[in-house]
mmCIF file of C-alpha atoms in Angstrom:
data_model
loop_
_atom_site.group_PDB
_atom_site.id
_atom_site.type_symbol
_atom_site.label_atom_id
_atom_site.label_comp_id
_atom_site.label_asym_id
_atom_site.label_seq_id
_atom_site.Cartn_x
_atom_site.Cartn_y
_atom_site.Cartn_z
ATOM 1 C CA UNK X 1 37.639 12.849 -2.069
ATOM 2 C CA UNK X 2 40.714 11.284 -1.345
ATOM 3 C CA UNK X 3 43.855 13.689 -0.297
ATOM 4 C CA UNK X 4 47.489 12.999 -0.905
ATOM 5 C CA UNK X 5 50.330 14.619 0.936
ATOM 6 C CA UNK X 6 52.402 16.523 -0.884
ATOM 7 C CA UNK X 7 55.568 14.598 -0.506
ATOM 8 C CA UNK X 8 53.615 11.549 -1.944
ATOM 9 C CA UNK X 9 51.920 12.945 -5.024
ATOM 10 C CA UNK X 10 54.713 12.463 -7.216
ATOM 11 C CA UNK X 11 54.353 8.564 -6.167
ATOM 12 C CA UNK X 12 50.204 8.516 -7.827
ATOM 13 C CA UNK X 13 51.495 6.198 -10.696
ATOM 14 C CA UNK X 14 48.066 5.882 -12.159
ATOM 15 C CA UNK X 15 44.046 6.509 -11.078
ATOM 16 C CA UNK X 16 41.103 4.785 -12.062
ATOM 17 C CA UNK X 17 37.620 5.968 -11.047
ATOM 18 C CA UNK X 18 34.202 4.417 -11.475
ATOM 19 C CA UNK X 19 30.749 5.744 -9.915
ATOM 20 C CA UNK X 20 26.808 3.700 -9.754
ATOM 21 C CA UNK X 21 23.945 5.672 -8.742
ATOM 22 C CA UNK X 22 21.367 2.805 -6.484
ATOM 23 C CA UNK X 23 18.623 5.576 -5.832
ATOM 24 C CA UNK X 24 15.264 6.890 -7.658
ATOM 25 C CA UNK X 25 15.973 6.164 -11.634
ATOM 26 C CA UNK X 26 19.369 4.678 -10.140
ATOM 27 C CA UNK X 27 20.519 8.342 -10.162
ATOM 28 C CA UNK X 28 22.925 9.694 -7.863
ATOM 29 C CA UNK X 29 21.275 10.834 -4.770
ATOM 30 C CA UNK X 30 21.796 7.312 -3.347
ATOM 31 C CA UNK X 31 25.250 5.520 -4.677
ATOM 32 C CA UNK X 32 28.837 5.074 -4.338
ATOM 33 C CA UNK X 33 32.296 6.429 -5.893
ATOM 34 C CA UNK X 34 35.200 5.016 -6.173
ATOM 35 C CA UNK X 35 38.778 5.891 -6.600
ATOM 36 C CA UNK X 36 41.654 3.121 -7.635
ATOM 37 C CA UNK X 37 45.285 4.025 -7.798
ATOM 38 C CA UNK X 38 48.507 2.984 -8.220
ATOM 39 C CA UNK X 39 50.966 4.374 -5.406
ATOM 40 C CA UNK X 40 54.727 3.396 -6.449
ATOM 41 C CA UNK X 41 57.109 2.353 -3.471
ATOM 42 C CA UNK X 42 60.273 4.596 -3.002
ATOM 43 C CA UNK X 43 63.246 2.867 -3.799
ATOM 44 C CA UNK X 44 61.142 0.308 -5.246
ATOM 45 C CA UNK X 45 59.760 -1.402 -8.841
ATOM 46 C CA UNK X 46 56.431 -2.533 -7.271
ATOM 47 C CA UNK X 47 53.155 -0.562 -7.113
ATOM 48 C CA UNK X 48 50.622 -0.974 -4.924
ATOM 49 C CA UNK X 49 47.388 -0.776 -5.528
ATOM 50 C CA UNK X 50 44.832 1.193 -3.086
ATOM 51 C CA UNK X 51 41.104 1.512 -3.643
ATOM 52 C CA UNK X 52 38.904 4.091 -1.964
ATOM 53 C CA UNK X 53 34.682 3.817 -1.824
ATOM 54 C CA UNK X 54 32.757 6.199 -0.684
ATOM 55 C CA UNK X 55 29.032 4.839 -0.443
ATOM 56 C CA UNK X 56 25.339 5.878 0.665
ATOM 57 C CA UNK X 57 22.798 2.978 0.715
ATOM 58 C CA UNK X 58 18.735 3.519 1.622
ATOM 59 C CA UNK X 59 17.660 5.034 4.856
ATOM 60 C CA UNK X 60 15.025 4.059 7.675
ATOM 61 C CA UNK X 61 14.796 1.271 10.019
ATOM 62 C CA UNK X 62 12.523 -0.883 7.810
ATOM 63 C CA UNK X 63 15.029 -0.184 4.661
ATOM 64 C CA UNK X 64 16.856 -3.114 5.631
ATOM 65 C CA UNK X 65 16.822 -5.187 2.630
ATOM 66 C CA UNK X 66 17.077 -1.858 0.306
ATOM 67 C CA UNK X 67 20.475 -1.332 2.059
ATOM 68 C CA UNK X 68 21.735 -5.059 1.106
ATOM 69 C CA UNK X 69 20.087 -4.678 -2.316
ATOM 70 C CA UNK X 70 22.034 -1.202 -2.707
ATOM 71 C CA UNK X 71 25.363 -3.121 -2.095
ATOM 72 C CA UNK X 72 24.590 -5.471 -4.388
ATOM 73 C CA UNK X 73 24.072 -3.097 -7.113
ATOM 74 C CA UNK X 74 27.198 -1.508 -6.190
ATOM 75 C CA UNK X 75 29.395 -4.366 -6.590
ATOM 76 C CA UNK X 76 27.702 -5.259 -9.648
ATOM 77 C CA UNK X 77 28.006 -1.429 -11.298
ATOM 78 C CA UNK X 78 30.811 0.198 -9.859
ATOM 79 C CA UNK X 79 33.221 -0.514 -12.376
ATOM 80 C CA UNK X 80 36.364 1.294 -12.613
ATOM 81 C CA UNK X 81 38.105 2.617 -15.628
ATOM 82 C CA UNK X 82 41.284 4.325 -16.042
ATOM 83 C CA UNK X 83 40.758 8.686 -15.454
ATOM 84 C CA UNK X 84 41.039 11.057 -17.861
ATOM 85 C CA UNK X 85 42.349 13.456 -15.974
ATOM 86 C CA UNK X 86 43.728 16.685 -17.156
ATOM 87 C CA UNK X 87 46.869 17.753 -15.943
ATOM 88 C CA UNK X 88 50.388 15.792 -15.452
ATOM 89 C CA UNK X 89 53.191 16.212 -12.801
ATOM 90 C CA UNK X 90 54.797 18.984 -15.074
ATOM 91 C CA UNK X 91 52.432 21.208 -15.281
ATOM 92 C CA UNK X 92 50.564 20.419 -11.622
ATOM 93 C CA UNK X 93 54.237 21.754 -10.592
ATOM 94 C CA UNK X 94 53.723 25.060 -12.428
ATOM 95 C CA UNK X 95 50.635 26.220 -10.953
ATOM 96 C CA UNK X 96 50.698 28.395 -7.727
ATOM 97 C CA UNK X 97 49.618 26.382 -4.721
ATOM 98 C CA UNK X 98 46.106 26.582 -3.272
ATOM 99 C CA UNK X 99 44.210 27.681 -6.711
ATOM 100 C CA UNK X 100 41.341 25.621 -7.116
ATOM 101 C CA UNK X 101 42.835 25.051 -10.527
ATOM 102 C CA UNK X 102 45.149 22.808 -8.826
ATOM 103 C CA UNK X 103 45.314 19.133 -10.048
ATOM 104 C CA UNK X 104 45.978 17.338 -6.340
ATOM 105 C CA UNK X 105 45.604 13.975 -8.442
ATOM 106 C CA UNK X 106 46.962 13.750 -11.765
ATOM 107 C CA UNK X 107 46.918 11.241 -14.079
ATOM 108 C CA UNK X 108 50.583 10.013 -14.497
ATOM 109 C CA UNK X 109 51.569 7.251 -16.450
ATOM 110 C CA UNK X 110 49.122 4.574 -17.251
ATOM 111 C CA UNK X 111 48.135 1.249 -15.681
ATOM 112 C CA UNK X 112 49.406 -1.904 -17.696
ATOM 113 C CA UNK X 113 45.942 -2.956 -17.403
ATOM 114 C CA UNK X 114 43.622 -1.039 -19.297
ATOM 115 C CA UNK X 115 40.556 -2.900 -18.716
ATOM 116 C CA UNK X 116 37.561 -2.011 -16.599
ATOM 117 C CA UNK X 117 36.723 -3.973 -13.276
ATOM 118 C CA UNK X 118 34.842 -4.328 -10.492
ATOM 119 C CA UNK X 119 34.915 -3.183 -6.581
ATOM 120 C CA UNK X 120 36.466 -6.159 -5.762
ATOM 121 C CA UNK X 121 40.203 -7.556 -7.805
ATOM 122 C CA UNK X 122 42.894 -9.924 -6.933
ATOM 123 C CA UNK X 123 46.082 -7.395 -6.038
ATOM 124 C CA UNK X 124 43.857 -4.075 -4.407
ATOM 125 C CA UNK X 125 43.244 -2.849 -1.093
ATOM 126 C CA UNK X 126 40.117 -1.925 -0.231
ATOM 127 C CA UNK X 127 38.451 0.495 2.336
ATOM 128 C CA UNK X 128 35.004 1.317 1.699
ATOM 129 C CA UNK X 129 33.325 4.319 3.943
ATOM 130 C CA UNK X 130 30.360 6.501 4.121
ATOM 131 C CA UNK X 131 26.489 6.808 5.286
ATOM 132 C CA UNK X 132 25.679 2.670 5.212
ATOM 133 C CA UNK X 133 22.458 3.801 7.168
ATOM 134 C CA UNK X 134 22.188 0.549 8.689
ATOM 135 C CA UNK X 135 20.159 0.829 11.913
ATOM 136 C CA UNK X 136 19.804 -0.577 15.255
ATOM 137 C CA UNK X 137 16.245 -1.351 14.689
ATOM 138 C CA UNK X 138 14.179 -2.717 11.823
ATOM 139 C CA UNK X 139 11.042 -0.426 13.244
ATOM 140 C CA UNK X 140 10.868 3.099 14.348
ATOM 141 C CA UNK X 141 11.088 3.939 17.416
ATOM 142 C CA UNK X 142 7.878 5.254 19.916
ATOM 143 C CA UNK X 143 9.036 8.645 21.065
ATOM 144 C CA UNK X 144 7.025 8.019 24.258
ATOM 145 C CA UNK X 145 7.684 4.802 25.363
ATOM 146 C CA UNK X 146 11.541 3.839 23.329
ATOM 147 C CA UNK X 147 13.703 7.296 24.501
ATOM 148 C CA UNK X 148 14.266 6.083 27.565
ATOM 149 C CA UNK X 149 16.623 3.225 26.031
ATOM 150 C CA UNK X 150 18.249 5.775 24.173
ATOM 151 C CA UNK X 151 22.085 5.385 25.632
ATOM 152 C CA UNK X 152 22.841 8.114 27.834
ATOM 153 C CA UNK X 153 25.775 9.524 28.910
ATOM 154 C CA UNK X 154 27.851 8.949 31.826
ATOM 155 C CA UNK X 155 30.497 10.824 33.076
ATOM 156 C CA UNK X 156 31.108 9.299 36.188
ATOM 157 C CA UNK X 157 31.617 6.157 34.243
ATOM 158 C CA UNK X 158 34.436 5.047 31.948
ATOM 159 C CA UNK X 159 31.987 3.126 30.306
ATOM 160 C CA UNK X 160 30.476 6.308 28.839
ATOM 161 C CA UNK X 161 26.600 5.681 28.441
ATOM 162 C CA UNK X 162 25.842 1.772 27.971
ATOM 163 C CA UNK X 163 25.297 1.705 24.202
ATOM 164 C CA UNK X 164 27.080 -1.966 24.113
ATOM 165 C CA UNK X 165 23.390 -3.567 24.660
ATOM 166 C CA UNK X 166 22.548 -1.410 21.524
ATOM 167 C CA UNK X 167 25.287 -2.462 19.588
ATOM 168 C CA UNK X 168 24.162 -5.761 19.322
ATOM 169 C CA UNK X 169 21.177 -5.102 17.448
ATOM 170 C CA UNK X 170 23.498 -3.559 14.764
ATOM 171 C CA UNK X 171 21.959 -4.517 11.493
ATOM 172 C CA UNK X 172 25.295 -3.866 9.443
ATOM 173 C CA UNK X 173 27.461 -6.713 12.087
ATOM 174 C CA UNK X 174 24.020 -9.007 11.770
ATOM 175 C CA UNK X 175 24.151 -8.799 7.697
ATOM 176 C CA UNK X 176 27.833 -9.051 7.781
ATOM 177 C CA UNK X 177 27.566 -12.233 9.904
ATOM 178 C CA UNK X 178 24.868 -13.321 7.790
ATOM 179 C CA UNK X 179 27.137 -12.668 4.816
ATOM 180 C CA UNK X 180 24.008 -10.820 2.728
ATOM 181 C CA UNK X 181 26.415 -7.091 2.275
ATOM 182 C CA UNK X 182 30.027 -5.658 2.463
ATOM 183 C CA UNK X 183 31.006 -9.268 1.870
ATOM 184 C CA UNK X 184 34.740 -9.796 3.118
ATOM 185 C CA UNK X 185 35.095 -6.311 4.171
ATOM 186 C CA UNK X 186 36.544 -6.413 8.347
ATOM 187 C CA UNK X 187 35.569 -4.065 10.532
ATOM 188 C CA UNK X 188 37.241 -2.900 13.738
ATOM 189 C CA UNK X 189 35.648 -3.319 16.945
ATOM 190 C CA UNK X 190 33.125 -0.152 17.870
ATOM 191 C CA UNK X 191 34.081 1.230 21.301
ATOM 192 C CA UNK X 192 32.461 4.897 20.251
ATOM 193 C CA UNK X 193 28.419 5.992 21.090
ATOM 194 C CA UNK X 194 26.133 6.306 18.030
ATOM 195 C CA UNK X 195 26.804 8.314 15.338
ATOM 196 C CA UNK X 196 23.533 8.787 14.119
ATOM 197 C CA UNK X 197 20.905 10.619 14.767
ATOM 198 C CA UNK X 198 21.437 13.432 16.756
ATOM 199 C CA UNK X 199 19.112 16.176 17.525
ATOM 200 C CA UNK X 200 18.872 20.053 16.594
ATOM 201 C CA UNK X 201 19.492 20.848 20.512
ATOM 202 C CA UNK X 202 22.722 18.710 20.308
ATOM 203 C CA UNK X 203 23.999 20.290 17.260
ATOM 204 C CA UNK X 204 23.216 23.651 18.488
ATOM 205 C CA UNK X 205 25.567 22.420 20.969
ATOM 206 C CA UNK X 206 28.166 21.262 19.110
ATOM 207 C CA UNK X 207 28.972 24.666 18.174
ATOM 208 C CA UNK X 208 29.222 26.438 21.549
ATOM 209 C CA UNK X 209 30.674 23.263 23.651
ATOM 210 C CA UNK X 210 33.735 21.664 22.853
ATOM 211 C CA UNK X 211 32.795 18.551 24.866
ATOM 212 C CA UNK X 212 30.028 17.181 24.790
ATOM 213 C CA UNK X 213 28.043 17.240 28.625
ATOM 214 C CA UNK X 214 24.905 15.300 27.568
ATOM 215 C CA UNK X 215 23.672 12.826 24.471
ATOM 216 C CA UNK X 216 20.452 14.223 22.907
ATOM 217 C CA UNK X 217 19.407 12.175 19.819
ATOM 218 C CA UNK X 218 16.233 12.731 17.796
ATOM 219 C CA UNK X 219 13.303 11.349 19.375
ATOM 220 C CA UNK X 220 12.416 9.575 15.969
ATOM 221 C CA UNK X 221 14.909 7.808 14.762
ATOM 222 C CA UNK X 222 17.046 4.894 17.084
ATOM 223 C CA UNK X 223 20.341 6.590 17.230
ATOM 224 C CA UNK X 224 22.608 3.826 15.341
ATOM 225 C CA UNK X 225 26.294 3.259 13.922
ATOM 226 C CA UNK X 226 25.127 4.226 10.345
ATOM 227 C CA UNK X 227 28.668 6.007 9.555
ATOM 228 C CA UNK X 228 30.990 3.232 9.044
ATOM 229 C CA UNK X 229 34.854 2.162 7.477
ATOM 230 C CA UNK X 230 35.580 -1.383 6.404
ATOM 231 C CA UNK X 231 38.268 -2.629 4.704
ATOM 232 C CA UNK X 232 39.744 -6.001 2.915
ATOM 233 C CA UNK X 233 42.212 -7.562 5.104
ATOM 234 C CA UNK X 234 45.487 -9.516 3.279
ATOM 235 C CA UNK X 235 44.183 -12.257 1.324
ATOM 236 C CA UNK X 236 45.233 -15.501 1.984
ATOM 237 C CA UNK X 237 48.190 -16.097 -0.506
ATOM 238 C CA UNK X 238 49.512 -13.199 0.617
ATOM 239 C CA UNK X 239 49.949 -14.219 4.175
ATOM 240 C CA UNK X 240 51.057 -17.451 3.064
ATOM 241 C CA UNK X 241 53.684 -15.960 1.306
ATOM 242 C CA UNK X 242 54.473 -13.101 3.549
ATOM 243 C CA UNK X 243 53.844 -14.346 7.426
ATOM 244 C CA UNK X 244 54.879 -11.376 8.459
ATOM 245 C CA UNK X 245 52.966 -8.734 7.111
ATOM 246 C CA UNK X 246 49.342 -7.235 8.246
ATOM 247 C CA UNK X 247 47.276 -4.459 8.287
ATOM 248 C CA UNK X 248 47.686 -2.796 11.409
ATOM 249 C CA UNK X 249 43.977 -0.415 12.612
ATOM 250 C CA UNK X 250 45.624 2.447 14.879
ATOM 251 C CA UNK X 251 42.428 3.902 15.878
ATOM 252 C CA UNK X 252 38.977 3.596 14.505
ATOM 253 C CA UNK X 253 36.559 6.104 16.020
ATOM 254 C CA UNK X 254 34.341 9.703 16.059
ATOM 255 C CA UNK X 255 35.099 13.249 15.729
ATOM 256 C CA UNK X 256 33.601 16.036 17.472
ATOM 257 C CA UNK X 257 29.585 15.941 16.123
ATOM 258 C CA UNK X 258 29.768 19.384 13.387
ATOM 259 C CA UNK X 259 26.579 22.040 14.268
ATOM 260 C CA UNK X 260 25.567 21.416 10.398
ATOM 261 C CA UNK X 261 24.697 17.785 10.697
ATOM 262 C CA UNK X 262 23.089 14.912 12.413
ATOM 263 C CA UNK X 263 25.481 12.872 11.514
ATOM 264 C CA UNK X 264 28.900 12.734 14.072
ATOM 265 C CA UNK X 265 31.699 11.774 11.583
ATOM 266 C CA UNK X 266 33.933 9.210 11.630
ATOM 267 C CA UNK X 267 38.060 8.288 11.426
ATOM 268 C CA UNK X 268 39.830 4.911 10.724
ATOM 269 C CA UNK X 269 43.822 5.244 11.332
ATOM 270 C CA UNK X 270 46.020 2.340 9.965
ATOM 271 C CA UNK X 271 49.166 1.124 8.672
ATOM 272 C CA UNK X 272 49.072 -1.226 4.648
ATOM 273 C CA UNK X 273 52.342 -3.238 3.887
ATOM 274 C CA UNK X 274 53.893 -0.595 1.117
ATOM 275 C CA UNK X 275 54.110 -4.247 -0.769
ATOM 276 C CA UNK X 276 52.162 -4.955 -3.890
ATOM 277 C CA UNK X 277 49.354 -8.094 -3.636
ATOM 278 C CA UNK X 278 50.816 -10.534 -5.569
ATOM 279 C CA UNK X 279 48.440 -12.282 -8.445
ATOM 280 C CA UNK X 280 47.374 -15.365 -6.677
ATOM 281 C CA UNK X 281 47.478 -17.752 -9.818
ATOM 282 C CA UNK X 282 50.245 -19.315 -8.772
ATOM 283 C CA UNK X 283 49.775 -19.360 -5.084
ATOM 284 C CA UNK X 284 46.069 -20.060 -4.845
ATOM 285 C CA UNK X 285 43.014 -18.153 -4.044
ATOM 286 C CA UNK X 286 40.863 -20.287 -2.208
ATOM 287 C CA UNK X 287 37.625 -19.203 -1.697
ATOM 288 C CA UNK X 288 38.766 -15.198 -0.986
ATOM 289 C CA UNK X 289 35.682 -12.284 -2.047
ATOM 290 C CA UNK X 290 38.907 -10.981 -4.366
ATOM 291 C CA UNK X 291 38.338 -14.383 -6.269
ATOM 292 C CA UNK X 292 35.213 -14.915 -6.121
ATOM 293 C CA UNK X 293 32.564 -11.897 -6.019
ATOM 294 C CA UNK X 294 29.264 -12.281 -4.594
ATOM 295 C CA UNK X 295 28.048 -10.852 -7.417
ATOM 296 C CA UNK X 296 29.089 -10.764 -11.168
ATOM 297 C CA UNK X 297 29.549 -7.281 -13.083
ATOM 298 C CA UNK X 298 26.435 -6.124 -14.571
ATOM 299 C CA UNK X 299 27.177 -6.340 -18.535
ATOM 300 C CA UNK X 300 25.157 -3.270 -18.901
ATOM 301 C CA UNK X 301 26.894 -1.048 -16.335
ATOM 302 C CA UNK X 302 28.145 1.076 -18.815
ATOM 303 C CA UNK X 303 24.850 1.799 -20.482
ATOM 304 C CA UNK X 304 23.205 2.057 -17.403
ATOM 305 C CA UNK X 305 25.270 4.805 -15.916
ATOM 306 C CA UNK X 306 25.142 6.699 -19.200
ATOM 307 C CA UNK X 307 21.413 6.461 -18.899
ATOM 308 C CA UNK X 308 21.589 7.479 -15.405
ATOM 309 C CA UNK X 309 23.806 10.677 -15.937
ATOM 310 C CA UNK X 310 21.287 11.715 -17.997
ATOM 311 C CA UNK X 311 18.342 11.714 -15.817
ATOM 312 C CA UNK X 312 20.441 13.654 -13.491
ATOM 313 C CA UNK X 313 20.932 16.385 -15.947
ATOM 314 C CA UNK X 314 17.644 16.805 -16.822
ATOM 315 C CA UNK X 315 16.743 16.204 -13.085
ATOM 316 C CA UNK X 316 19.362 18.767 -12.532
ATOM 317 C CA UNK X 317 18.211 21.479 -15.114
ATOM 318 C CA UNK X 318 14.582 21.482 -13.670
ATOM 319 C CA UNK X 319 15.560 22.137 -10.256
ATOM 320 C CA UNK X 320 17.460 24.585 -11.086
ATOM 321 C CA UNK X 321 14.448 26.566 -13.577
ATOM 322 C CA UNK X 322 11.656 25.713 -10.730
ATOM 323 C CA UNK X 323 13.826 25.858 -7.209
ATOM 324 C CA UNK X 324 16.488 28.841 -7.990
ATOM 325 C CA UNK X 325 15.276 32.581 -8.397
ATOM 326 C CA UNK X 326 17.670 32.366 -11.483
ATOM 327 C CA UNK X 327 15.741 29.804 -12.772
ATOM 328 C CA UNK X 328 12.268 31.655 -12.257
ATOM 329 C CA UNK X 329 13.569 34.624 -13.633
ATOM 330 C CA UNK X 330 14.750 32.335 -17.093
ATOM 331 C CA UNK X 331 10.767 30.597 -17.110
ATOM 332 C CA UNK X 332 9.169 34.311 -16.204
ATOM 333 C CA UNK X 333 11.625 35.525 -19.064
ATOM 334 C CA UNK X 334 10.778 32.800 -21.921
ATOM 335 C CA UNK X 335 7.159 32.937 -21.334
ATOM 336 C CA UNK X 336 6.965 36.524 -21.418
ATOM 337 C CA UNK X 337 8.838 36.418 -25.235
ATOM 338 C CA UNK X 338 6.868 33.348 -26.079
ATOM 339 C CA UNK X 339 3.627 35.613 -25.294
ATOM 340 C CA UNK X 340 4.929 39.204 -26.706
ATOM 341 C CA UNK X 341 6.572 37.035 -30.202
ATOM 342 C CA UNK X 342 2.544 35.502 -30.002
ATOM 343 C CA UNK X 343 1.224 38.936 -30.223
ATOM 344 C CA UNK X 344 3.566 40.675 -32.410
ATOM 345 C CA UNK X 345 2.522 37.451 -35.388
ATOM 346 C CA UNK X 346 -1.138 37.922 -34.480
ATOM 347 C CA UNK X 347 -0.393 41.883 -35.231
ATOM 348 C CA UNK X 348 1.301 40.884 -37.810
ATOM 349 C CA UNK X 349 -1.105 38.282 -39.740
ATOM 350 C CA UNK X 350 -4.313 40.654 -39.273
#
């Protein structure tokens, strides 16, 4: 979800949205969303143009290569298209605010460019965030003999708990380097413990300590920097242009773990020139990701997801007649007709 302020919304010039499923049956329950808009300068012609990812690639240690074959899927299916959104500024105005009617987003006018593209184009920002689920490891660890190198911490030490030595085992910086997933996307520098995985104890708590005293992670699983934020930094033209501009990180680091998950969230503060990315025909690209994709758009991506959203309904539909008591109650319900409209036609016939 992404969350305007309410001084701002009137500046949401135009949204574009796209979404790719990467799990089972490339349904949903492993994917990425996206959101594109256009946020118009005050005082100002130009529009710039922000894009938003939220992703979640294949668990485990040893799902290494699932994870970079997730991304690539991503880049090659998330394809954004403009919204059709219901609501405008007029009428978002006239509803009372916090009804869950509300349209937070609406659609404005339109983008000059209708067409659909991919994660990565010439003149957007991009952050992309969410459960990357790469590990520290590419093998489980041995609960007897690997806890003790879990990081611990410290608090008679500013250091806080030596997970540095862990750190550099990060798969996600190693693939990075390697340039095999989030191609072009910067990162900035981790000085916060794992965010993954902690145990029931430590979210237990979480919810009766406001600080944590001690580090207990889940014996099988190497606690890891699976919850990430990267971003595109300015591409070249535009620094050649504009010297003077840059993306400034305030702070990039962890909230307070939550007593519902094993996951510790995380926050990435900073500051994007409120200029527009110019189109770099006339400049030159150079070899910049915006340019030049790893990966070309799937030509069926459109099909696919179609295909895909169906699945998940009918997934959907039988959870929800075998896992809900609703649902038991509508099977119990049809075969008991099916059997009593059987008898009544037997009766009927003899």
């Amino acid at each position: 979800m992404v969350f305007v302020q309410e001084q701002h919304r009137e500046n949401i010039r135009w949204t574009k949205t796209g979404g790719v499923g990467v799990g089972l049956l490339e349904m949903g329950n492993k994917g990425a969303v996206g959101l594109r808009l256009g946020y118009a300068v005050p005082d100002s012609d130009d529009t710039v143009e922000l894009t938003f990812v939220a992703a979640h690639l294949a668990p485990m240690e040893e799902g290494l290569q699932r994870r970079n074959e997730d991304w690539k899927n991503i880049v090659r299916r998330l394809v954004f298209a403009p919204a059709t959104m219901k609501g405008t500024s007029k009428n978002a105005k006239s509803q009372p605010a916090g009804e869950e009617s509300e349209t937070l987003l609406f659609k404005g006018s339109a983008s000059d460019d209708q067409s659909p593209h991919g994660l990565y184009t010439p003149t957007s920002h991009l952050i992309v965030a969410g459960d990357l689920n790469y590990r520290t490891s590419n093998t489980k660890p041995s609960p007897g003999a690997d806890a003790f190198l879990f990081p611990k911490l410290n608090t008679g030490s500013q250091d806080n708990g030596n997970f540095y030595a862990l750190l550099h085992h990060d798969q996600l910086s190693c693939e990075r380097k390697a340039d095999r997933t989030c191609h072009g996307l910067a990162e900035s520098p981790i000085h916060f413990p794992p965010t993954y995985k902690w145990s029931k104890k430590a979210q237990i708590m979480a919810e009766k300590e406001d600080n944590m005293t001690t580090w207990d992670w889940a014996k099988h699983r190497w606690p890891s920097w699976c919850d990430r934020i990267l971003y595109l930094d300015l591409p070249g033209w535009m620094k050649v242009e504009m010297p003077r501009l840059a993306i400034e990180v305030d702070k990039y680091g962890a909230l307070p773990l939550m007593p519902t998950s094993d996951h510790q969230p995380v926050l990435l503060t900073m500051k994007i020139p409120l200029k527009p990315i110019p189109a770099p025909e006339a400049l030159g690209g150079g070899d910049d990701v915006r340019l030049n994709p790893p990966f070309d758009i799937d030509p069926q991506w459109r099909e696919k997801r179609q295909s895909a959203r169906r699945k998940e309904i009918a997934v959907g539909i039988l959870a929800y007649l075998v896992l809900t008591w609703e649902g038991r109650s509508i099977v119990l319900a049809l075969i008991i007709g099916t059997l009593l409209g059987w008898s009544v036609v037997q009766v009927l016939l003899v």
